[in-house]
Tab-separated table of C-alpha atoms in Angstrom:
chain	number	residue	atom	x	y	z
Q	79	MET	CA	18.618	-21.981	-12.278
Q	80	PHE	CA	17.494	-18.725	-10.678
Q	81	PRO	CA	17.412	-16.708	-13.915
Q	82	ALA	CA	15.612	-19.537	-15.707
Q	83	ALA	CA	12.725	-19.590	-13.229
Q	84	PHE	CA	12.629	-15.790	-13.163
Q	85	PHE	CA	12.224	-15.529	-16.920
Q	86	LEU	CA	9.859	-18.499	-17.044
Q	87	ALA	CA	7.548	-16.711	-14.600
Q	88	LEU	CA	7.671	-13.552	-16.696
Q	89	ALA	CA	7.040	-15.526	-19.888
Q	90	LEU	CA	4.050	-17.237	-18.298
Q	91	LEU	CA	2.592	-13.869	-17.330
Q	92	PHE	CA	2.347	-12.913	-20.990
Q	93	SER	CA	0.252	-16.003	-21.669
Q	94	PHE	CA	-2.540	-14.622	-19.460
Q	95	PRO	CA	-5.056	-12.367	-21.271
Q	96	PHE	CA	-5.484	-10.000	-18.312
Q	97	PHE	CA	-1.752	-9.297	-18.209
Q	98	LYS	CA	-1.641	-8.653	-21.947
Q	99	GLU	CA	-4.467	-6.124	-21.532
Q	100	TRP	CA	-2.590	-4.400	-18.721
Q	101	TRP	CA	0.579	-4.330	-20.791
Q	102	ASP	CA	-1.110	-2.969	-23.938
Q	103	ASP	CA	-2.910	-0.155	-22.117
Q	104	PRO	CA	-0.391	2.618	-21.274
Q	105	SER	CA	-2.429	3.713	-18.240
Q	106	LEU	CA	-2.322	0.172	-16.781
Q	107	ARG	CA	1.308	-0.555	-17.619
Q	108	PRO	CA	2.565	0.514	-14.147
Q	109	LYS	CA	0.157	-2.038	-12.679
Q	110	ALA	CA	1.655	-4.675	-14.989
Q	111	TYR	CA	5.168	-3.725	-13.866
Q	112	ARG	CA	4.206	-3.982	-10.177
Q	113	PHE	CA	2.454	-7.304	-10.728
Q	114	ALA	CA	5.393	-8.749	-12.681
Q	115	GLY	CA	7.821	-7.552	-10.024
Q	116	ARG	CA	5.841	-9.205	-7.263
Q	117	VAL	CA	5.516	-12.443	-9.188
Q	118	ALA	CA	9.229	-12.482	-9.986
Q	119	GLY	CA	10.122	-11.614	-6.385
Q	120	GLY	CA	7.906	-14.393	-5.102
Q	121	VAL	CA	9.431	-16.939	-7.468
Q	122	LEU	CA	12.974	-15.952	-6.516
Q	123	SER	CA	12.158	-15.969	-2.791
Q	124	PHE	CA	10.653	-19.431	-3.041
Q	125	GLN	CA	13.667	-20.686	-4.986
Q	126	LEU	CA	16.061	-19.317	-2.380
Q	127	PHE	CA	13.989	-20.977	0.350
Q	128	ALA	CA	14.047	-24.358	-1.383
Q	129	TRP	CA	17.709	-24.151	-2.327
Q	130	LEU	CA	18.920	-23.148	1.125
Q	131	LEU	CA	16.653	-25.430	3.138
Q	132	PHE	CA	16.620	-28.583	1.038
Q	133	GLY	CA	19.772	-28.213	-1.030
Q	134	GLN	CA	22.165	-26.810	1.551
Q	135	GLY	CA	20.465	-27.979	4.742
Q	136	GLU	CA	20.393	-24.452	6.186
Q	137	TRP	CA	17.324	-23.689	8.297
Q	138	ILE	CA	17.792	-19.965	7.666
Q	139	GLY	CA	16.390	-20.616	4.190
Q	140	SER	CA	12.930	-20.770	5.729
Q	141	MET	CA	13.231	-17.022	6.310
Q	142	PHE	CA	12.741	-16.573	2.566
Q	143	LEU	CA	9.170	-17.761	2.996
Q	144	ILE	CA	8.376	-14.356	4.518
Q	145	PRO	CA	9.006	-12.342	1.309
Q	146	PHE	CA	7.323	-15.140	-0.669
Q	147	HIS	CA	4.163	-14.814	1.418
Q	148	ILE	CA	4.257	-11.018	1.171
Q	149	CYS	CA	4.497	-11.214	-2.630
Q	150	LEU	CA	1.753	-13.840	-2.704
Q	151	TYR	CA	-0.482	-11.598	-0.588
Q	152	PHE	CA	-0.100	-8.683	-3.015
Q	153	VAL	CA	-0.641	-10.900	-6.067
Q	154	ILE	CA	-3.867	-12.290	-4.580
Q	155	ARG	CA	-4.954	-8.829	-3.472
Q	156	THR	CA	-4.645	-7.603	-7.056
Q	157	PHE	CA	-7.634	-9.755	-8.052
Q	158	LYS	CA	-10.036	-8.663	-5.304
């Protein structure tokens, strides 16, 4: 399940025109890598949170909301 959501998030990124422009331009490709890494990290963090908290009943899973919010902050900051 984790790899499926990871690759789904990356596949969805390529459906956005702005990401395709970043990817096609060699000078903006590092920005595309950083953005994709943050999106993928956020998706995986949120999945770990949901799996541990709701699936396993472990409250420690809520700690994975911290990296999710950090990734979300940087993704939102990219568009300012």
